[in-house]
Coordinates of C-alpha atoms and ligand atoms in Angstrom, one line a residue:
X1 CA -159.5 58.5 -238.8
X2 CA -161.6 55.3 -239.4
X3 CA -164.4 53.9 -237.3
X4 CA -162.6 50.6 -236.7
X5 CA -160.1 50.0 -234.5
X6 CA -157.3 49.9 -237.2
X7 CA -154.9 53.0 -237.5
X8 CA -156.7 54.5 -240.4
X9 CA -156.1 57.1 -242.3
X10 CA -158.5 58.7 -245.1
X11 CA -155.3 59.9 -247.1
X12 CA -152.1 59.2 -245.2
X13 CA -149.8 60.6 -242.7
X14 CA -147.4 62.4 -244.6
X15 CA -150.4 65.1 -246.3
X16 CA -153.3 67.0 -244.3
X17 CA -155.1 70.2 -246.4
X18 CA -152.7 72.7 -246.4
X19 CA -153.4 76.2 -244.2
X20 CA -153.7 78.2 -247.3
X21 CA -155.8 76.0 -249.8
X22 CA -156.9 77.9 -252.7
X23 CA -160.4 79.0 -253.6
X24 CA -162.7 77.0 -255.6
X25 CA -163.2 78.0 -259.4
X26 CA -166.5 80.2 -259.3
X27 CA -166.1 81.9 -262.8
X28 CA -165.5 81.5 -265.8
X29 CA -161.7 82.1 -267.0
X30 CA -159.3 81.9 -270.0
X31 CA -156.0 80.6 -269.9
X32 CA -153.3 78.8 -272.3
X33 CA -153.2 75.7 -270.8
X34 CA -155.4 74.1 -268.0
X35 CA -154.6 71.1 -266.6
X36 CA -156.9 68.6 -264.2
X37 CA -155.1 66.9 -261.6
X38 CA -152.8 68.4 -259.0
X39 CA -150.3 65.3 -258.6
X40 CA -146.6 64.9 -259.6
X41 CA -147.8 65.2 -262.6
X42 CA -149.9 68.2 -263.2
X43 CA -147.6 70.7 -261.0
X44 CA -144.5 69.6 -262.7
X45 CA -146.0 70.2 -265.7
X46 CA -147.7 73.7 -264.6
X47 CA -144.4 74.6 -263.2
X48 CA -142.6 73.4 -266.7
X49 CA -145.5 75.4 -268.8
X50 CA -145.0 78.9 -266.9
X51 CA -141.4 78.1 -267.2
X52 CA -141.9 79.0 -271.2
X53 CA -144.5 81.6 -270.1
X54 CA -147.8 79.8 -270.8
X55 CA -150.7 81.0 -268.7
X56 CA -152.1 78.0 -266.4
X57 CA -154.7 77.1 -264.9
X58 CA -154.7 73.5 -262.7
X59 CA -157.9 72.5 -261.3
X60 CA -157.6 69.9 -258.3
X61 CA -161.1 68.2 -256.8
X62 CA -159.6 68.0 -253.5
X63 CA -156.0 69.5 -252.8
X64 CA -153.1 69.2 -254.0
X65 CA -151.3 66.2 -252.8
X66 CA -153.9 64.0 -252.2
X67 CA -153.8 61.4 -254.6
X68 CA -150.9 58.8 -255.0
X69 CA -148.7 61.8 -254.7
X70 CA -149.4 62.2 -251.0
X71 CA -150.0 58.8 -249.8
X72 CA -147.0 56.8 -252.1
X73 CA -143.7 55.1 -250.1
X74 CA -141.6 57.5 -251.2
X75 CA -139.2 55.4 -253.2
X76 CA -137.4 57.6 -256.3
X77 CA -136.5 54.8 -258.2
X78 CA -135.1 54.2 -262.0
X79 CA -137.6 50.9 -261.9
X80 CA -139.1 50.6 -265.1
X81 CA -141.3 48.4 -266.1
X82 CA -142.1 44.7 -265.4
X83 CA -138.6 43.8 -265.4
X84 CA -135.6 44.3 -267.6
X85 CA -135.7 41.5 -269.1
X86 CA -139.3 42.0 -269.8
X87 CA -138.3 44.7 -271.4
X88 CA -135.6 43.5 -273.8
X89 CA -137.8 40.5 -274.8
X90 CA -140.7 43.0 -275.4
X91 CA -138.8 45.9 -277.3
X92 CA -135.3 44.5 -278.3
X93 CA -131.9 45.6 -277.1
X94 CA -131.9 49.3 -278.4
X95 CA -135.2 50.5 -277.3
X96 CA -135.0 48.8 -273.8
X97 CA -131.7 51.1 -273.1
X98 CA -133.8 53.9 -274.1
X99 CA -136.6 52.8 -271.4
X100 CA -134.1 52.5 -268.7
X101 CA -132.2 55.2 -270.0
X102 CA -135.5 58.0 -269.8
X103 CA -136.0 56.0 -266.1
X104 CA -132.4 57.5 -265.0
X105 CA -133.2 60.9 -266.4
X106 CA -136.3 60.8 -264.8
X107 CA -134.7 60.2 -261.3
X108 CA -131.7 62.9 -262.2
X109 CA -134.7 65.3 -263.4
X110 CA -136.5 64.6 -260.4
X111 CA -133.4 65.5 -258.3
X112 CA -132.9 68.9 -260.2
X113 CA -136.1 69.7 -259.3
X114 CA -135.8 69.2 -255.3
X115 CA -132.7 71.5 -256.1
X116 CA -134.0 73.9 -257.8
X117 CA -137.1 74.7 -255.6
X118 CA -135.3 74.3 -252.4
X119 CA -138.0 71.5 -251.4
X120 CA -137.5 70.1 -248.1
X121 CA -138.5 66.4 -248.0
X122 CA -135.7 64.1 -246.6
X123 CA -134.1 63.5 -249.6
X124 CA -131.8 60.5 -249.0
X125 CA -129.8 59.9 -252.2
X126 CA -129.4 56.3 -250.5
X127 CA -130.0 54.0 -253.8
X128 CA -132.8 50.9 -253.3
X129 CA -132.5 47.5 -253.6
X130 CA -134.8 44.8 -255.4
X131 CA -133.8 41.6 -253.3
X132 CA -134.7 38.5 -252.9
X133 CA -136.3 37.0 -249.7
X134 CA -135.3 33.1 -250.8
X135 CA -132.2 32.2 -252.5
X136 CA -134.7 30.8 -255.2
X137 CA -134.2 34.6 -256.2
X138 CA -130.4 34.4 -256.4
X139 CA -130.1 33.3 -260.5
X140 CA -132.9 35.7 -261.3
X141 CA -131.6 39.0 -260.0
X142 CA -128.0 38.2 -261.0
X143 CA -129.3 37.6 -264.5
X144 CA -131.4 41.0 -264.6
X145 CA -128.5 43.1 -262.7
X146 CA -126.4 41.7 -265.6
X147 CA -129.0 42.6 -268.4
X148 CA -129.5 46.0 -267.2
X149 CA -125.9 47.0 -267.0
X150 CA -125.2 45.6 -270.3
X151 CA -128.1 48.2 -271.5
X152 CA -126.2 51.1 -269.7
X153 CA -128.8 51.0 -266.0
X154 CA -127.0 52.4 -263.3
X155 CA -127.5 49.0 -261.3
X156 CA -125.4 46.2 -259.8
X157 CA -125.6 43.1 -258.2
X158 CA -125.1 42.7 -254.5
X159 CA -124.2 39.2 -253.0
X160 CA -125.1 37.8 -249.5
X161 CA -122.0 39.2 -248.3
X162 CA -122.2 42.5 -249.3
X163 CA -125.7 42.8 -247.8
X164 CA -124.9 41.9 -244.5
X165 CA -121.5 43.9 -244.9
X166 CA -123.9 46.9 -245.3
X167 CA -126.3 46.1 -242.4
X168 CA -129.5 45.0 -244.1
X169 CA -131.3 43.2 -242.5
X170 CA -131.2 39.0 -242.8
X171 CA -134.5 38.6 -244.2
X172 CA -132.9 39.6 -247.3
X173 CA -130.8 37.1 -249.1
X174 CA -129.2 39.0 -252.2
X175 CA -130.4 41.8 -254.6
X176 CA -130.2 44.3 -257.2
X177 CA -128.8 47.7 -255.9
X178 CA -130.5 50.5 -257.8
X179 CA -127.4 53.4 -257.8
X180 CA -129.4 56.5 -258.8
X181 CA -132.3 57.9 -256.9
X182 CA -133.1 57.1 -252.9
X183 CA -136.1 58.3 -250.8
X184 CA -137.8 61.4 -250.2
X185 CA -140.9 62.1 -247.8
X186 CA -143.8 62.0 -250.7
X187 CA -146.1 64.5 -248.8
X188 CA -143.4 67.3 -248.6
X189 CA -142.2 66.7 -252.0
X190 CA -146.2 67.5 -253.4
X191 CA -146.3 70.4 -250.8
X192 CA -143.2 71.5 -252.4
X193 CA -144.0 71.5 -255.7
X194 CA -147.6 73.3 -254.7
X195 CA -145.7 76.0 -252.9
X196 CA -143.7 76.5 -255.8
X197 CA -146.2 76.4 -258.8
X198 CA -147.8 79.0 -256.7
X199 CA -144.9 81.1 -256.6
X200 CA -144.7 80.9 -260.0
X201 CA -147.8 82.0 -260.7
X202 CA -150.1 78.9 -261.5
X203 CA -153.5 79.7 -261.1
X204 CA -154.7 76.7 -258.7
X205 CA -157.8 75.9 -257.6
X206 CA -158.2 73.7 -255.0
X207 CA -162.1 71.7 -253.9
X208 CA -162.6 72.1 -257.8
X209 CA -163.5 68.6 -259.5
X210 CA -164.1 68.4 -263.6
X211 CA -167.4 67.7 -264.0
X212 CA -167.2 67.9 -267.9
X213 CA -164.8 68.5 -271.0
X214 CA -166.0 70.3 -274.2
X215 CA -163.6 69.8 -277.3
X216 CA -163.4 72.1 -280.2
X217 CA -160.0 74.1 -281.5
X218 CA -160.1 75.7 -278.1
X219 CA -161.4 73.1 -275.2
X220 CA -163.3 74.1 -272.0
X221 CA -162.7 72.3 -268.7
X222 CA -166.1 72.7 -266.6
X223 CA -166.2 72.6 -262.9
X224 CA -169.3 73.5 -260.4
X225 CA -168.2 76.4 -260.2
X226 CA -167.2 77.8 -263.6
X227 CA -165.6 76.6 -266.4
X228 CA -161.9 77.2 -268.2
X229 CA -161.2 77.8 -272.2
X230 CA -157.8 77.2 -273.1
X231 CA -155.7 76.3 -276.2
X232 CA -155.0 72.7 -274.2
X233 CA -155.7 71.0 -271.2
X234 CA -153.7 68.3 -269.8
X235 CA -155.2 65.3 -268.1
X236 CA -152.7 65.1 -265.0
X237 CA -155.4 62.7 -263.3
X238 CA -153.4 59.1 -263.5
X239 CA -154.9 56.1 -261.6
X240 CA -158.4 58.5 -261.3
X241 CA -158.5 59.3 -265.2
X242 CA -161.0 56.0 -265.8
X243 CA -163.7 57.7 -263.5
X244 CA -163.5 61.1 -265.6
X245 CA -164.5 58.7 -268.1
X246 CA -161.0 58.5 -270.1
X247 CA -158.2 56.2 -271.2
X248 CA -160.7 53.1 -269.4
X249 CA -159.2 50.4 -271.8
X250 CA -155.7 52.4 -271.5
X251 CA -155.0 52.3 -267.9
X252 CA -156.2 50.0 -265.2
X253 CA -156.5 51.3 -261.4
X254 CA -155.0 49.5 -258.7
X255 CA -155.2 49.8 -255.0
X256 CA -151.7 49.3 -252.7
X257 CA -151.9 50.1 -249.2
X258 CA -149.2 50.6 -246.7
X259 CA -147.9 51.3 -242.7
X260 CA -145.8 53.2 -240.7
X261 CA -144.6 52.1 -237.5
X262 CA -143.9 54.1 -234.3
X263 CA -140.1 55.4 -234.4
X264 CA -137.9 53.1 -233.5
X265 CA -135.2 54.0 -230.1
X266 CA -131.5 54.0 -230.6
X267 CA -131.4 50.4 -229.5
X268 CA -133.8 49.1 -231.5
X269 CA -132.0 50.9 -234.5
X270 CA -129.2 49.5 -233.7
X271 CA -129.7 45.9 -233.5
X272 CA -131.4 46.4 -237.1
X273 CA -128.2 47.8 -238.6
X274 CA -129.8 49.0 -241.9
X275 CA -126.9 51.8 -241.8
X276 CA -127.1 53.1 -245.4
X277 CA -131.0 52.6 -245.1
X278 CA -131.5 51.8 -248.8
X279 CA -135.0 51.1 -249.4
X280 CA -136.0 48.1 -250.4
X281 CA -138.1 46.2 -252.1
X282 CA -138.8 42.2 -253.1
X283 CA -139.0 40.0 -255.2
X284 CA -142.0 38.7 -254.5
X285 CA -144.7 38.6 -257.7
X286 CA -146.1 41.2 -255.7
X287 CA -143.3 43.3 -254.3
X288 CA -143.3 44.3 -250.7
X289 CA -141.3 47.7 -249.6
X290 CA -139.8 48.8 -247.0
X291 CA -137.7 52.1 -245.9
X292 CA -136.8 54.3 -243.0
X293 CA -137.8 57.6 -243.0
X294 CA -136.4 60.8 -241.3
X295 CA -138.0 59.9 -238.1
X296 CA -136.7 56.5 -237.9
X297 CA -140.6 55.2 -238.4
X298 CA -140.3 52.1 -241.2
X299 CA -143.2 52.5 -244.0
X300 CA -143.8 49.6 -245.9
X301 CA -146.3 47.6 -247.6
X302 CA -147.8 46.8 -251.1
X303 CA -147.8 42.7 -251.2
X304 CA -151.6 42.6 -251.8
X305 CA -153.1 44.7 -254.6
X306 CA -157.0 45.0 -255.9
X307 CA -158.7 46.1 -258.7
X308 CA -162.6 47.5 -259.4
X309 CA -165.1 46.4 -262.1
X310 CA -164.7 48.7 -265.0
X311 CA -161.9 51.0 -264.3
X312 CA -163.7 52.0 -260.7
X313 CA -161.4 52.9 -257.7
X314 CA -161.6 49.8 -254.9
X315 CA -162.3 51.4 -251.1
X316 CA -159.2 52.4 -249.8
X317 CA -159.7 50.8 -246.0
X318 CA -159.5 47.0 -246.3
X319 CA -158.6 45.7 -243.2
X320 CA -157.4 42.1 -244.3
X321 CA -154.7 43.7 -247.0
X322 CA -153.6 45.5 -243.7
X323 CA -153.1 42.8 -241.5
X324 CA -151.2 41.0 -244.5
X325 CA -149.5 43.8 -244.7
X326 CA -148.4 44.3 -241.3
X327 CA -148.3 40.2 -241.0
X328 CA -145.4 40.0 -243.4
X329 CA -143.5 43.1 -241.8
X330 CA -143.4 40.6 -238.6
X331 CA -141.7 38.3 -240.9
X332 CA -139.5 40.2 -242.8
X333 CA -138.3 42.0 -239.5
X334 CA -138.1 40.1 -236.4
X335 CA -135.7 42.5 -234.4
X336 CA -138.5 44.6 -234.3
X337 CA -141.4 42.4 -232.8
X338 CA -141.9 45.2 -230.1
X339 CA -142.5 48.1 -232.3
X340 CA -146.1 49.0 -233.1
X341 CA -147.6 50.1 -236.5
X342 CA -149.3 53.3 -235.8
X343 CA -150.7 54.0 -239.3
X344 CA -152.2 52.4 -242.7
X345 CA -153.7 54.4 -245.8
X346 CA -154.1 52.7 -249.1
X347 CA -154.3 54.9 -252.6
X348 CA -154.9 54.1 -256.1
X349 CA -152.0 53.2 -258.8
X350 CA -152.4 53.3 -262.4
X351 CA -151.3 50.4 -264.8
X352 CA -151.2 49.8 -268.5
X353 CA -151.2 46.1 -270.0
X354 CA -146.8 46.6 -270.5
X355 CA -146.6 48.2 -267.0
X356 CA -145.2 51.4 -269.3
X357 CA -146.3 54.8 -268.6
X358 CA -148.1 56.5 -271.4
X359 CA -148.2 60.1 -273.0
X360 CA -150.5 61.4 -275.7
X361 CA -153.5 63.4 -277.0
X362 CA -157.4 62.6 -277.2
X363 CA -160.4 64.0 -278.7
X364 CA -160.9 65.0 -282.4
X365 CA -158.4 68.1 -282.1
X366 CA -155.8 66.5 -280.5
X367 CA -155.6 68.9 -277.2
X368 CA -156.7 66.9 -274.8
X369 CA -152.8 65.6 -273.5
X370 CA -152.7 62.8 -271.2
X371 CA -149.8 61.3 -269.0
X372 CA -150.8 58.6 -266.8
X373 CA -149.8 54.6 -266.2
X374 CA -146.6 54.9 -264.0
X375 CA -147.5 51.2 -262.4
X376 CA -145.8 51.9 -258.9
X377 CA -143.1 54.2 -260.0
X378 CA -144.2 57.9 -260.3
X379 CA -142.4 59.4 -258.2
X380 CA -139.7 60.6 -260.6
X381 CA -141.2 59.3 -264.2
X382 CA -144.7 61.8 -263.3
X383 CA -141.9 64.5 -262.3
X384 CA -140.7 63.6 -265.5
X385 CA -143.7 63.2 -267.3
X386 CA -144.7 67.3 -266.8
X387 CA -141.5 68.2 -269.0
X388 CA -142.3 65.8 -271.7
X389 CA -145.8 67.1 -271.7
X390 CA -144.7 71.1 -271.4
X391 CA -142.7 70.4 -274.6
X392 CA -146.0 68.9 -276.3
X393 CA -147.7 72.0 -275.7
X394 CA -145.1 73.6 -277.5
X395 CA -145.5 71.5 -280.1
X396 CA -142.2 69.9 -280.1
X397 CA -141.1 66.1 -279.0
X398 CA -139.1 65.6 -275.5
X399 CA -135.7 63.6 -276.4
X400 CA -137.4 61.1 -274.4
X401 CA -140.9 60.7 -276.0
X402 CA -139.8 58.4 -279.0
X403 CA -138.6 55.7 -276.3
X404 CA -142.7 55.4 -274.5
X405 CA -144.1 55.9 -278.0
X406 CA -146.0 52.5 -279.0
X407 CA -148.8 50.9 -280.0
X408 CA -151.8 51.4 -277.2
X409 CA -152.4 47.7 -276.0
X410 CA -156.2 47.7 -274.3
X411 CA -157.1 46.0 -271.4
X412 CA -159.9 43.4 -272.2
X413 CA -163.6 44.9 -271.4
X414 CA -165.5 43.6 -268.8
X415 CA -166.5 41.2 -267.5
X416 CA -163.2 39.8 -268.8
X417 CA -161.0 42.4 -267.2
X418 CA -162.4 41.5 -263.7
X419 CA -162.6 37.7 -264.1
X420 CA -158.9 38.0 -265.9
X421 CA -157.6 40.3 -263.0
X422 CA -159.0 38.1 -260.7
X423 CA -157.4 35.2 -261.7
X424 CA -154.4 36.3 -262.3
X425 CA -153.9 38.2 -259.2
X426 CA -155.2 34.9 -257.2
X427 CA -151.9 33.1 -259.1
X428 CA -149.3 35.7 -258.2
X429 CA -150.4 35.5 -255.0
X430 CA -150.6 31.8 -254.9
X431 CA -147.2 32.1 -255.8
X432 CA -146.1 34.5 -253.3
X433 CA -147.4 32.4 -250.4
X434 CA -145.6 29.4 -251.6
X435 CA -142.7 31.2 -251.5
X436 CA -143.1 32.7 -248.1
X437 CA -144.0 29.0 -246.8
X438 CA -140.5 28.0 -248.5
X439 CA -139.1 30.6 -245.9
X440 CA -140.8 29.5 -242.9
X441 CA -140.0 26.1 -243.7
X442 CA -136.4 26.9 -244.2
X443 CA -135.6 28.4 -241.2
Ligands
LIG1 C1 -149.6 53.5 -251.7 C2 -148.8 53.9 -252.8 C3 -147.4 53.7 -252.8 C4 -146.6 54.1 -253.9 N1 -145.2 54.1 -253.7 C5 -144.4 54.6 -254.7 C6 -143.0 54.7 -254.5 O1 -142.5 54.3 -253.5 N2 -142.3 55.2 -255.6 C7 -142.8 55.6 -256.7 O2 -142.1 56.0 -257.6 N3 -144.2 55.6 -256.9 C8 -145.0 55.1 -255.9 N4 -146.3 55.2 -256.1 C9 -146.9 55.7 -257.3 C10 -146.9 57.3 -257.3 O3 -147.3 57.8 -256.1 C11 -147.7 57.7 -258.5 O4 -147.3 57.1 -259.7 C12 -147.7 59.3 -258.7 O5 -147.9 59.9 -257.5 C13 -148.7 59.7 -259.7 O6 -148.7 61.1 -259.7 P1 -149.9 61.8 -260.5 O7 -149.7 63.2 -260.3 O8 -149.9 61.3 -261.9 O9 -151.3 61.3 -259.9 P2 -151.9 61.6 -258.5 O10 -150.9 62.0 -257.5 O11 -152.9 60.5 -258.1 O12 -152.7 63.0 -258.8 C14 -154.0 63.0 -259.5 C15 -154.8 64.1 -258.9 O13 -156.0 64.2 -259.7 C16 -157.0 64.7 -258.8 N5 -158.3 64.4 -259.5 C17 -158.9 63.2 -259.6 N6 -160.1 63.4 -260.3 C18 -160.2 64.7 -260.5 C19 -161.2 65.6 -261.1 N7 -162.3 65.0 -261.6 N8 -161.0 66.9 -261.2 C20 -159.8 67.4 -260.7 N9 -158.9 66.7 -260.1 C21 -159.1 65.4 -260.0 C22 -156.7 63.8 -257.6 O14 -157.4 64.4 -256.4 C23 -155.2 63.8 -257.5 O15 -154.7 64.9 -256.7 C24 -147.2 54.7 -255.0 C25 -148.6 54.9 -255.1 C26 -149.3 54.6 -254.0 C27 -150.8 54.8 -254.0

């Protein structure tokens, strides 16, 4: 926990080190494939790689689980994107139903593999729901509902009515119900997956940071400790790739923060309604989530997000994003005035310029492969991403690589990118307030 009074904690409450954390490398060692980063990401692909009988290696600077894999809200959405419209200006009809159609599989992959390891972590198949918090939102989420079911998304819109039919709560005025996918508890899901890779024989070493990558036909992945040659490596390091000193103009690191309240009593569940407990999120510029978990806590938050000069990670406590956090919980969810907020955490998310994830290869031999830039959504597109890069490795192209395959956009270098981000973030935000004053003003 934190010095200040504030509920902090240094990664969140759904991860702590596990009991049996693995050794840190302390030799030298040979493998087929090492990968850096034990996220989403890097176990599905290790567990995807031994699945076609490649040796692995995954090296992990703290344990597994604590990066945006242990501290995320637990949505599995099919969200892709800025928005779908975004997309289909952007990329045309045909290859924005590709986009949301690799989103889908990525949430039906992602279910396969709870199945298929037996991971316990809450899975709700429950669906979320983009809505709007003023009906200034109404015209804007019928439109994209009706855009992305014209491109084949699993989506449709939801009226007033059928909001209030289903119990969610009045702050939220219509919306965009997203069909496939639900929540899951983040921290058991990563736990899962490490438990399994394990099984599977992945050689993990945990407390093991890169230090240094050597290229050449065969590369070598250096830690304190020792150092791994391997026929690939796989960066599996997202929002923290940038301070390995990679993919800086590629991706740009965000912080998000979040909550979670005490449990709420039968009463206090009841007057919520909130029966099929869909999370949500809004419409704000800046979206705001919200879901019930297992234990009837709600976790929520985004709403505020900052960036760091050059690519660095922000500090994860900042006490004013909480109390905006927790200021527009109070809004959003007045039934619940009496319930305390008994954690926040904050963690780091990766975005490119077209909020698209990206997969591919650097350095001059082309085996250093990357998959990073999920902007918010990783949950099932990193699941997804560790098959897509498995079938690299084998030198073949997942059915789904052609549809993220475009040109790189860069982010502007610096002092651009901070005085850019700046700005814009201070509009969105701008805008956001406005909006919430519209509420206040309309009640
Ligand atoms: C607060 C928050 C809320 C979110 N909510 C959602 C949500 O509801 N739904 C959704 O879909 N997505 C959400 N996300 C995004 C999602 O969590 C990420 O997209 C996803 O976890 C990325 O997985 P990853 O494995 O690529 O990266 P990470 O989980 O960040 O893993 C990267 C790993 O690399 C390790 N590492 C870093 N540097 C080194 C090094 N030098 N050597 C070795 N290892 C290193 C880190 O310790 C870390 O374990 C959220 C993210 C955050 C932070």
């Amino acid at each position: 926990m934190h010095e200040s009074k504030l509920p902090f904690h240094e990664i969140s409450p759904w991860v702590a080190p596990p009991a049996d954390l693995r050794p840190a490398l302390d030799r030298d060692l040979d493998a087929d494939v090492v990968i850096v980063g034990a996220g989403y990401t890097g176990l599905s692909t290790a567990l995807s790689l031994r699945a076609q009988g490649a040796d692995v290696v995954l090296l992990e600077r703290d344990f597994a689980g604590a990066g945006a894999s242990g501290r995320n809200a637990g949505h599995l959405t099919p969200t892709i994107g800025k928005d779908t419209p975004t997309l289909l200006r952007f990329f045309g009809p045909e290859r924005a139903s590709r986009l949301l159609a690799f989103a889908d599989a990525a949430v039906e992959y992602t279910e396969e593999t709870i199945r298929k390891f037996e991971i316990d972590c809450d899975y709700r198949d429950c669906g979320n729901i983009m809505a709007g918090v003023h009906p200034k939102h109404d015209a804007r989420l019928r439109k994209a509902a009706a855009t992305a079911s014209e491109l084949g998304a699993h989506v449709r819109y939801l009226p007033r009515d059928e909001l209030r039919e289903r119990g969610v709560p009045e702050a939220f005025c219509s919306g965009i119900l997203e069909e496939l996918g639900g929540h899951l508890h983040p921290g058991r899901y990563v736990l899962g997956l490490r438990r399994a890779a394990i099984e599977a024989g992945v050689r993990l070493f945990e407390g093991s940071g890169l230090v240094g990558l050597e290229s050449g036909a065969r590369v070598v992945a250096r830690c304190e400790g020792g150092g791994v040659k391997a026929d690939h490596a796989v960066l599996a390091t997202n929002a923290y790739t940038p301070g390995i000193g990679r993919l800086q103009r590629m991706i740009a690191p965000l912080r998000v923060q979040l909550f979670e309240t005490a449990p709420l009593d039968e009463s206090q569940l009841a007057e919520l309604g909130w029966r099929g407990r869909e999370g949500i999120y809004t419409s704000h510029e800046v979206l705001e989530s919200y879901r019930l978990t297992a234990r009837n806590t709600v976790v929520g938050g985004s709403g505020v997000v900052r960036h760091g000069w050059g690519g660095r990670l922000p500090k994860a406590y900042d006490r004013r994003a909480f109390e905006i956090i927790e200021g527009a919980f109070r809004e959003r969810f007045p039934t619940l005035h009496a319930v305390d907020v008994e954690s926040f955490w904050g963690g780091w998310i990766a975005f490119g310029m077209d909020f698209l994830p990206s997969l591919g290869s650097d350095g001059e031999h082309g085996n250093v492969l990357y998959g990073v830039g999920y902007a918010g959504h990783g949950v099932a597109q990193a699941t997804m991403m560790g098959a897509m890069l498995a079938a690299r490795v084998r030198g073949e192209e997942h059915e789904f690589e052609a549809a993220l395959r475009r040109r790189p956009l860069a982010w502007p270098p610096e002092p651009l990118r901070w005085v850019a981000g700046k700005l814009l973030n201070a509009t969105l935000e701008a805008v956001d307030r406005r909006t919430d004053r519209q509420i206040r003003a309309s009640r």
